[in-house]
C-alpha atoms as a printed R data frame, in Angstrom:
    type eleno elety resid chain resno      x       y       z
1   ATOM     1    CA   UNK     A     1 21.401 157.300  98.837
2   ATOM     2    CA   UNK     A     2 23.898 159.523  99.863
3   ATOM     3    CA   UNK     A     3 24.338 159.561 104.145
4   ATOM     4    CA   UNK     A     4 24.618 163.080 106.181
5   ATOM     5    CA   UNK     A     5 27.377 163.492 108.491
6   ATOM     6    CA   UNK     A     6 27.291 160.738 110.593
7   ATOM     7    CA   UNK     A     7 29.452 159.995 114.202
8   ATOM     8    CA   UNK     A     8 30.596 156.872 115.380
9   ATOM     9    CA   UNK     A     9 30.842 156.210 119.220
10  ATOM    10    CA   UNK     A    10 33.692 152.862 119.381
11  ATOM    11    CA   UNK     A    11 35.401 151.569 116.628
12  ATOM    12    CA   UNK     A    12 35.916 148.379 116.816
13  ATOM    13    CA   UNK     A    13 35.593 145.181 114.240
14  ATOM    14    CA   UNK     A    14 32.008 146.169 113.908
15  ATOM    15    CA   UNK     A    15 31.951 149.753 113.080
16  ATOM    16    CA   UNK     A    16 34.889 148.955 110.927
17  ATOM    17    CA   UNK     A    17 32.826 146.650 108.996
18  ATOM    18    CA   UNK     A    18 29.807 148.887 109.266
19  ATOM    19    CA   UNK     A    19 32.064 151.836 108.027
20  ATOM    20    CA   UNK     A    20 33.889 150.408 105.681
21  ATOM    21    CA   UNK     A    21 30.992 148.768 103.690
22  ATOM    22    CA   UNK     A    22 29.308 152.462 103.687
23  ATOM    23    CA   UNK     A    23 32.129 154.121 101.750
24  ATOM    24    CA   UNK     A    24 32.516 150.807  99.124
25  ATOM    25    CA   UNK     A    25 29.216 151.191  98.523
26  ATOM    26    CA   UNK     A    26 29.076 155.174  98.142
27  ATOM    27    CA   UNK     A    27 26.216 155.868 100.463
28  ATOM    28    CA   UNK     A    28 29.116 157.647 103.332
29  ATOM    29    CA   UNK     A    29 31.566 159.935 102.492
30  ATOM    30    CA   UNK     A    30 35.005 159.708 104.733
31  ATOM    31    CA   UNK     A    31 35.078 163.657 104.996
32  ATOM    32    CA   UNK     A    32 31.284 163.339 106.568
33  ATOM    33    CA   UNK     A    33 32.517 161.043 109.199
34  ATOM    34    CA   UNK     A    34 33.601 161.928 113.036
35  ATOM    35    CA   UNK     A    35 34.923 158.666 115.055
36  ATOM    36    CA   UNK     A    36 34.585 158.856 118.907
37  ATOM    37    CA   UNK     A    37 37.451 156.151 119.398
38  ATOM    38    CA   UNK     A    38 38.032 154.758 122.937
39  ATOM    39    CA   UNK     A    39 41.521 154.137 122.619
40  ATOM    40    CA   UNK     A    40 44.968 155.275 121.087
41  ATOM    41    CA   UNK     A    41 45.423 152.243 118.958
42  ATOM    42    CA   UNK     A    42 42.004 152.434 117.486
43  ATOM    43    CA   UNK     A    43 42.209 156.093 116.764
44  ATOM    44    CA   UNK     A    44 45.563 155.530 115.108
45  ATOM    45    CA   UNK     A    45 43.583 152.627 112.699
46  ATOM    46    CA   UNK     A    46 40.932 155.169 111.425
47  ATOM    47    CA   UNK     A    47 43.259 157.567 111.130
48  ATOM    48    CA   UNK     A    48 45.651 155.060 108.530
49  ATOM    49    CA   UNK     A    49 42.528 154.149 107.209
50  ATOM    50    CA   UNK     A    50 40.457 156.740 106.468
51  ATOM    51    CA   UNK     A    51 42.660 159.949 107.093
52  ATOM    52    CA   UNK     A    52 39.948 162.377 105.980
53  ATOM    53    CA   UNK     A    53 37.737 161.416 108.734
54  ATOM    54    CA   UNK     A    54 37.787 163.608 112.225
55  ATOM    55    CA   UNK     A    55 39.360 161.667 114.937
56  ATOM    56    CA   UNK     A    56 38.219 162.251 118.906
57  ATOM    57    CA   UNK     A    57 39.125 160.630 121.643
58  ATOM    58    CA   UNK     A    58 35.895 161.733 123.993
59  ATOM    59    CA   UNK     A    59 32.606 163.265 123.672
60  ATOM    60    CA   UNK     A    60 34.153 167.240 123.565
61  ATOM    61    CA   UNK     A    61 37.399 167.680 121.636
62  ATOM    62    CA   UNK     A    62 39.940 170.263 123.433
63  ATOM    63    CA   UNK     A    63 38.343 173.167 121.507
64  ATOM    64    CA   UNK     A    64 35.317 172.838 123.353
65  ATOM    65    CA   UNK     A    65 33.658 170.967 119.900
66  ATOM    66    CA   UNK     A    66 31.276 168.411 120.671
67  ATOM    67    CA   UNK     A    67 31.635 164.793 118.483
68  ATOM    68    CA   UNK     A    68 28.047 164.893 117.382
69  ATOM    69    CA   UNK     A    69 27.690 169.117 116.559
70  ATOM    70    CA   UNK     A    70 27.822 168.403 112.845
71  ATOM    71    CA   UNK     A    71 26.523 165.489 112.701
72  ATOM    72    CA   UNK     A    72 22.832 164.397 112.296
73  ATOM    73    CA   UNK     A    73 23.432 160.489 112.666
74  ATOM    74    CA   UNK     A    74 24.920 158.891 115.602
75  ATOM    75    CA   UNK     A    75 25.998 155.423 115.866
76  ATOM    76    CA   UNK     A    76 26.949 153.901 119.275
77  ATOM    77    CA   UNK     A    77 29.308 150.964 118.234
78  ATOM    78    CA   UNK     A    78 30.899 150.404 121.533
79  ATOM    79    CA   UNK     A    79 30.374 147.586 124.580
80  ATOM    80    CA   UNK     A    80 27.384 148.781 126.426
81  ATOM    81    CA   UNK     A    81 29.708 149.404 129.764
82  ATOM    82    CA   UNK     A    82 31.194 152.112 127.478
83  ATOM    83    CA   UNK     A    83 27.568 153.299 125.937
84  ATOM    84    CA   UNK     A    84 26.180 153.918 129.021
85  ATOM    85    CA   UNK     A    85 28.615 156.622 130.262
86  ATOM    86    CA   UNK     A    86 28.495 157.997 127.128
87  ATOM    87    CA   UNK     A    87 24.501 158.211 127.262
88  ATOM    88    CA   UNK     A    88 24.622 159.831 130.539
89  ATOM    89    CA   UNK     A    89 27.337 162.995 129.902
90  ATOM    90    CA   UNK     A    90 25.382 165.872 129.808
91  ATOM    91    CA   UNK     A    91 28.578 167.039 127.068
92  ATOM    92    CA   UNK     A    92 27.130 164.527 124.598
93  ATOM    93    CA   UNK     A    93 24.292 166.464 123.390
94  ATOM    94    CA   UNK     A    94 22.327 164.242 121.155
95  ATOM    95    CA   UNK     A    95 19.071 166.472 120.614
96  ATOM    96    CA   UNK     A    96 17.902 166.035 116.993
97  ATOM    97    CA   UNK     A    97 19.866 163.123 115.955
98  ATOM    98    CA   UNK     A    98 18.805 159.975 114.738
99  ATOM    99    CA   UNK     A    99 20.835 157.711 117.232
100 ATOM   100    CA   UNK     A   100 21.884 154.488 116.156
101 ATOM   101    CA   UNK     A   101 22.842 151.415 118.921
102 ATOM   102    CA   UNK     A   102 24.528 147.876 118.127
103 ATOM   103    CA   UNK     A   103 25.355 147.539 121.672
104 ATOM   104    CA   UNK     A   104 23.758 143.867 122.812
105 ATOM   105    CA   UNK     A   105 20.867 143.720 125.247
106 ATOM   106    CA   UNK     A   106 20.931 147.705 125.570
107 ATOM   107    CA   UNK     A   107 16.895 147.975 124.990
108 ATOM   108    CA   UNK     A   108 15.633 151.102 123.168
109 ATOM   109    CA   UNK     A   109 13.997 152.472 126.423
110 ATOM   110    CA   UNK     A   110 17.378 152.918 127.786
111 ATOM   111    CA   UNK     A   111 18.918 154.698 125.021
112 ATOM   112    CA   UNK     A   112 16.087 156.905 124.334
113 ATOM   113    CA   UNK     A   113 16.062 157.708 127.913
114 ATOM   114    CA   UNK     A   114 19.763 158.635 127.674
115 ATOM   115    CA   UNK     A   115 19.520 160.708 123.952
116 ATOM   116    CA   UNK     A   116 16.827 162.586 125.657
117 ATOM   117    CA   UNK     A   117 14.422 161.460 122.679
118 ATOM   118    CA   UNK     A   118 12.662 158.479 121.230
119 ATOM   119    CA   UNK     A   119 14.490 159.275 117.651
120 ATOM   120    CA   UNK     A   120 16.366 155.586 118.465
121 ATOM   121    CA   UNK     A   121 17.217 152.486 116.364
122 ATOM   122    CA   UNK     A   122 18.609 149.200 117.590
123 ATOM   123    CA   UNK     A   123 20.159 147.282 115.429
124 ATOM   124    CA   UNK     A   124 21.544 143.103 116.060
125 ATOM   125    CA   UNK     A   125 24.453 142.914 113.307
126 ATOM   126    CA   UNK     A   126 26.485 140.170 113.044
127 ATOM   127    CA   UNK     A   127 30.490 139.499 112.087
128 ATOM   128    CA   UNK     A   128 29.992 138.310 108.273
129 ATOM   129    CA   UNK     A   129 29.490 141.974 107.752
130 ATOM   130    CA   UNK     A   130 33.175 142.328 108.016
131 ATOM   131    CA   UNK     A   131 33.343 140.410 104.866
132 ATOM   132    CA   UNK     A   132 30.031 142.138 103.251
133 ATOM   133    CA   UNK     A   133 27.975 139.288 104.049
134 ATOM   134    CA   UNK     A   134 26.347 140.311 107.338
135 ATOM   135    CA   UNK     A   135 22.668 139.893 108.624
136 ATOM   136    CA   UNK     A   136 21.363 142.635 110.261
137 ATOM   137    CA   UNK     A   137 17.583 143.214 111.628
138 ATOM   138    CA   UNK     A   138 17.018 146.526 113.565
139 ATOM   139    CA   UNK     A   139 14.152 147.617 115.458
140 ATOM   140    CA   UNK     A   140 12.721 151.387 116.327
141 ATOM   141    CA   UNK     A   141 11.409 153.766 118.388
142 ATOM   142    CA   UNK     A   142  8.367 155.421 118.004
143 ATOM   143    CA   UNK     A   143  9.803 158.950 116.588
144 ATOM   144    CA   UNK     A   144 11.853 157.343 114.203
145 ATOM   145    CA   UNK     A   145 10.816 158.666 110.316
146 ATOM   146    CA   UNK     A   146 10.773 157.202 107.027
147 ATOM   147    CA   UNK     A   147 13.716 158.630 106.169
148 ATOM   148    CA   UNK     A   148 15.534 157.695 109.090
149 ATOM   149    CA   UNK     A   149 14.663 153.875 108.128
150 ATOM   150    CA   UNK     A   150 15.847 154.481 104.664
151 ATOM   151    CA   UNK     A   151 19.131 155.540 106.107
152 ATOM   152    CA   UNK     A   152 19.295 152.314 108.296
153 ATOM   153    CA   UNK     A   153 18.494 150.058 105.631
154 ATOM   154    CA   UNK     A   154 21.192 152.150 103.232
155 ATOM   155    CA   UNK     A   155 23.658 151.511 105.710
156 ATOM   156    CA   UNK     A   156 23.118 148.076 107.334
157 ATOM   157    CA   UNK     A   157 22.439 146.911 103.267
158 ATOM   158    CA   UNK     A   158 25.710 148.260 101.999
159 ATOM   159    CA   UNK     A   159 27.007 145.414 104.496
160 ATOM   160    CA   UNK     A   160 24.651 141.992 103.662
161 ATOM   161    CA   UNK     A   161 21.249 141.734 104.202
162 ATOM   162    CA   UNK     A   162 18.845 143.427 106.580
163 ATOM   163    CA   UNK     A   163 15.585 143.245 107.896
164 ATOM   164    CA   UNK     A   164 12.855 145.424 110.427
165 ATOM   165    CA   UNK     A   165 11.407 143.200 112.784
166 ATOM   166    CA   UNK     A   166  9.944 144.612 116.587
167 ATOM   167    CA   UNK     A   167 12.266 145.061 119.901
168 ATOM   168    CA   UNK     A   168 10.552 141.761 121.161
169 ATOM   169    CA   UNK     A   169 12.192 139.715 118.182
170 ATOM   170    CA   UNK     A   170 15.586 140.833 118.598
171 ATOM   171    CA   UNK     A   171 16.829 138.076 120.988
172 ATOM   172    CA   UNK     A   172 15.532 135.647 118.603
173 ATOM   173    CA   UNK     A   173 17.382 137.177 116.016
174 ATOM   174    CA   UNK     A   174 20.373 137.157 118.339
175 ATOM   175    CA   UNK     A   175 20.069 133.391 118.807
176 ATOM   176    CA   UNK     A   176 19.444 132.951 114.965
177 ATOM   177    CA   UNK     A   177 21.919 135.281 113.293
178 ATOM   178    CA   UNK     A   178 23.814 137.367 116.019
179 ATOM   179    CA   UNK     A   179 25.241 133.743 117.058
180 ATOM   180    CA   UNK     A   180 24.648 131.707 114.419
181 ATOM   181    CA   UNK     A   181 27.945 132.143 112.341
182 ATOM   182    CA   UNK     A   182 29.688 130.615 115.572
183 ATOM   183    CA   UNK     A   183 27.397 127.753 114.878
184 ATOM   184    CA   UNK     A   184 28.436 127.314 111.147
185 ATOM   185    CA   UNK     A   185 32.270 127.583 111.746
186 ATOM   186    CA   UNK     A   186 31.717 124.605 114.244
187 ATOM   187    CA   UNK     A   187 29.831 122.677 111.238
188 ATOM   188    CA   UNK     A   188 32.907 123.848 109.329
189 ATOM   189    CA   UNK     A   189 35.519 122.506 111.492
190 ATOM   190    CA   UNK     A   190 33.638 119.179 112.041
191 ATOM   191    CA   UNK     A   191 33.016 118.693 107.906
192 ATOM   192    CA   UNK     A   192 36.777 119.425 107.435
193 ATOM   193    CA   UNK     A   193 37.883 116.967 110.050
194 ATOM   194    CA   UNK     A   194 35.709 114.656 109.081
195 ATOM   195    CA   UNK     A   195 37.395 115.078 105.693
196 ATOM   196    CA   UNK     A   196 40.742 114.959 106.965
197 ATOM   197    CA   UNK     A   197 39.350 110.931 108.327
198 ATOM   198    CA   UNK     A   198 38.441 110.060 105.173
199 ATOM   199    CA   UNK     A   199 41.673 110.716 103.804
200 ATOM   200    CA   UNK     A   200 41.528 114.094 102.319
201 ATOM   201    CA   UNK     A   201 44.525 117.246 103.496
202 ATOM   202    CA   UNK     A   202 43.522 119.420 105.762
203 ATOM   203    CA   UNK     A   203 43.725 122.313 103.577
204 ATOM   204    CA   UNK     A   204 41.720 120.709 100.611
205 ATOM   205    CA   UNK     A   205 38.987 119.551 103.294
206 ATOM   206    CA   UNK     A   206 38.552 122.738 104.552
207 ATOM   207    CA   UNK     A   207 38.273 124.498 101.343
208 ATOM   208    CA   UNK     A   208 35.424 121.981 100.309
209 ATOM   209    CA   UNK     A   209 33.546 122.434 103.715
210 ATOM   210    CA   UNK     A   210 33.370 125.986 103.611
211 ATOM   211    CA   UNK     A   211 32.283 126.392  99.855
212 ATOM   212    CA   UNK     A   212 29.692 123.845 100.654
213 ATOM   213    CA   UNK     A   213 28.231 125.772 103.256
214 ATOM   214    CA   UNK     A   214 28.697 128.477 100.897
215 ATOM   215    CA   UNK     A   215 26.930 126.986  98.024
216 ATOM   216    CA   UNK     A   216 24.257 125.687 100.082
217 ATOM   217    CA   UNK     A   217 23.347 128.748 101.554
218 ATOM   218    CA   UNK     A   218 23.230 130.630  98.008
219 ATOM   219    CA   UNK     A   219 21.016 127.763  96.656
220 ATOM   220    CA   UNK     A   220 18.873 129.074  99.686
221 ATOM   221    CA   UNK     A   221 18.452 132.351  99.330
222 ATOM   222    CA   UNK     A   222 18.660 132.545  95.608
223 ATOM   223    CA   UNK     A   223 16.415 129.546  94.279
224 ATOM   224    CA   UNK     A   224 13.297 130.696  97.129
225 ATOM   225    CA   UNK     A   225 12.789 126.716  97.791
226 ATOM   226    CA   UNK     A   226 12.557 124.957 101.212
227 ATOM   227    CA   UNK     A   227 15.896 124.040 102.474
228 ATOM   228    CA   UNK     A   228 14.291 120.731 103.433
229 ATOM   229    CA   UNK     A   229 13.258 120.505  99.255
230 ATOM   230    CA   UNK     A   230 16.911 121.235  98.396
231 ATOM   231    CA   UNK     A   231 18.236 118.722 101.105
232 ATOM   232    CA   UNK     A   232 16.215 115.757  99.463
233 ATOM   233    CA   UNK     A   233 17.298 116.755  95.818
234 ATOM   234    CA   UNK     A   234 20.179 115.739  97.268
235 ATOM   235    CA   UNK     A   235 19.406 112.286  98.610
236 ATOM   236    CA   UNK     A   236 19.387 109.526  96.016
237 ATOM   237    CA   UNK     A   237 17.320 106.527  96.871
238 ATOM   238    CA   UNK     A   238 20.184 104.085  98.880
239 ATOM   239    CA   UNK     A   239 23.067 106.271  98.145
240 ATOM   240    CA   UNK     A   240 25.515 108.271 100.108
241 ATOM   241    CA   UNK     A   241 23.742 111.314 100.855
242 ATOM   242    CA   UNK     A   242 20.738 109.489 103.073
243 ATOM   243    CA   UNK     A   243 23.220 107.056 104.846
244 ATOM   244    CA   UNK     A   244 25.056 110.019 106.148
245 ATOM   245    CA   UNK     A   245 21.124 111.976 107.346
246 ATOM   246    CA   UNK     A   246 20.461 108.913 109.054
247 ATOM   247    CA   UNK     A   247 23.632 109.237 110.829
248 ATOM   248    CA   UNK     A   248 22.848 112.980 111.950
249 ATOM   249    CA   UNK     A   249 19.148 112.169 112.578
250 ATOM   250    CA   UNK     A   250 20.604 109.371 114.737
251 ATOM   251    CA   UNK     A   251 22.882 111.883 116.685
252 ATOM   252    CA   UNK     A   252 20.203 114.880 116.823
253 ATOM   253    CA   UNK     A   253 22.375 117.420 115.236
254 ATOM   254    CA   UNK     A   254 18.712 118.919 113.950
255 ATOM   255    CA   UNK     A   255 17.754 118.861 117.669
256 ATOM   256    CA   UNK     A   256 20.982 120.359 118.867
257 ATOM   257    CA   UNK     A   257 20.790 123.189 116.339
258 ATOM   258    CA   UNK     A   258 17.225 124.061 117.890
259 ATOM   259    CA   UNK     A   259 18.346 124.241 121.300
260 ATOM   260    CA   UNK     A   260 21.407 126.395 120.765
261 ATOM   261    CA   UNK     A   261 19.635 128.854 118.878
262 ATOM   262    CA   UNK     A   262 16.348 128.665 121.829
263 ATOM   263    CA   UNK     A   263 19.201 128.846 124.607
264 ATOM   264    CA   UNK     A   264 21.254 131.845 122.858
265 ATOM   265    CA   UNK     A   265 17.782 134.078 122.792
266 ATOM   266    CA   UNK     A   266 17.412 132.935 126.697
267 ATOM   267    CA   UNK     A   267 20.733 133.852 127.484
268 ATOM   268    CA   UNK     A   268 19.727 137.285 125.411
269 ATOM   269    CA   UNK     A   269 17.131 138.437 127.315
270 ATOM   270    CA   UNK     A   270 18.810 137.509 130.539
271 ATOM   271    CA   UNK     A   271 21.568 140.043 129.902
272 ATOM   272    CA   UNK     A   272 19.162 142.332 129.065
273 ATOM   273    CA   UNK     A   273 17.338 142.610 131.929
């Protein structure tokens, strides 16, 4: 599926990754895109970048042209202390759009109250999609069409995975996926140190720690069984495998994972509201 014009309010790591997995994937074209870029150093990136885009550096170029005329997508890809001045200039004229939001803990009711129109998405990404390997779940507003989700899922699946879950989920998805890759460089780090004890170099440990977490995540997704099915596979009667379980059961690291996921969704809806 091929994406209309589309305008991008930030450009940052995100929208970069957001962007740039678009145009790999064929579904944007660079001369259909207008970036709304908060600074002079991020302007001068799209522009190196993608030099058939249109560049702006507010809401209404010096012409009098506003950054979402042509366009029939908007994404705000900003900090919400930037979004919400944005929202509320009367020069950002968002009538008939289908407006887009990744900013955290900015609830739909705000930013259809800002576009002047319940037309609104919100979407939870998270940084893998930098590399293609993101997880994204969005949620919608009630005037949102079919075709508007088949854009969203065209765009948020040209970057990793996606799923449509309701506005209430969302923090739980933050806890889950929005934080969770902070979680898994952690368990990363600690697997390659503990490698580095046992005698291996650094380098070599950490290159074995993060294709096992990549190998045991594909096994995951890709075989449909129950992680806790794929764990025991793994745990031969007296051997290695189980000695080292019983040293995590002993230390709660299942327990531990819970809670950080539980308090991350807390901490969610506290900036939210």
């Amino acid at each position: 599926m091929q994406l209309p014009h589309m305008t991008v309010v930030g450009g940052g790591q995100m929208a970069r990754a957001f962007v740039g997995g678009m145009i790999q994937k064929g579904v944007l074209d660079t001369s259909k895109l207008t970036v709304v870029a908060p600074s002079a150093a991020t302007g001068r990136w799209w522009t190196e970048h993608y030099p058939e885009c249109q560049m702006m550096s507010g809401s209404v170029g010096p012409d009098g042209q506003s950054a979402f005329d042509s366009s029939e997508i908007v994404v705000l890809a900003a900090k919400p202390h930037i979004i919400e001045p944005v929202l509320a200039d009367p020069k950002a004229d968002m009538t008939g759009k289908l407006v887009i939001s990744i900013a955290a803990g900015v609830p739909l009711s705000t930013i259809s109250a800002g576009a002047g129109h319940a037309r609104v998405v919100r979407v939870m990404p998270n940084t893998p999609s930098l590399v293609g390997e993101g997880a994204s779940a969005f949620s919608t507003a009630e005037s949102v069409t079919s075709t508007d989700v088949e854009w969203v899922e065209s765009m948020l699946g040209s970057v990793g995975y996606v799923v449509r879950v309701s506005e209430n989920q969302l923090d739980a998805v933050t806890g889950v996926s929005g934080s969770g890759p902070a979680y898994i460089y952690l368990i990363i780090e600690a697997l390659a140190d503990g490698g580095v004890a046992a005698g291996l170099p650094r380098q070599t440990a950490l290159a074995l720690a993060a294709q096992t977490v990549r190998g045991a995540a594909t096994m995951v997704r890709d075989t449909g069984e129950h992680p806790g099915v794929l764990k025991d596979n793994v745990c031969s009667p007296g051997g290695t495998t189980i000695a080292a379980m019983r040293v995590l059961e002993q230390n709660a690291v299942r327990g531990a994972l819970i809670d950080a996921v539980t308090r991350a969704a807390e901490r969610s809806r506290e900036l939210a509201n």
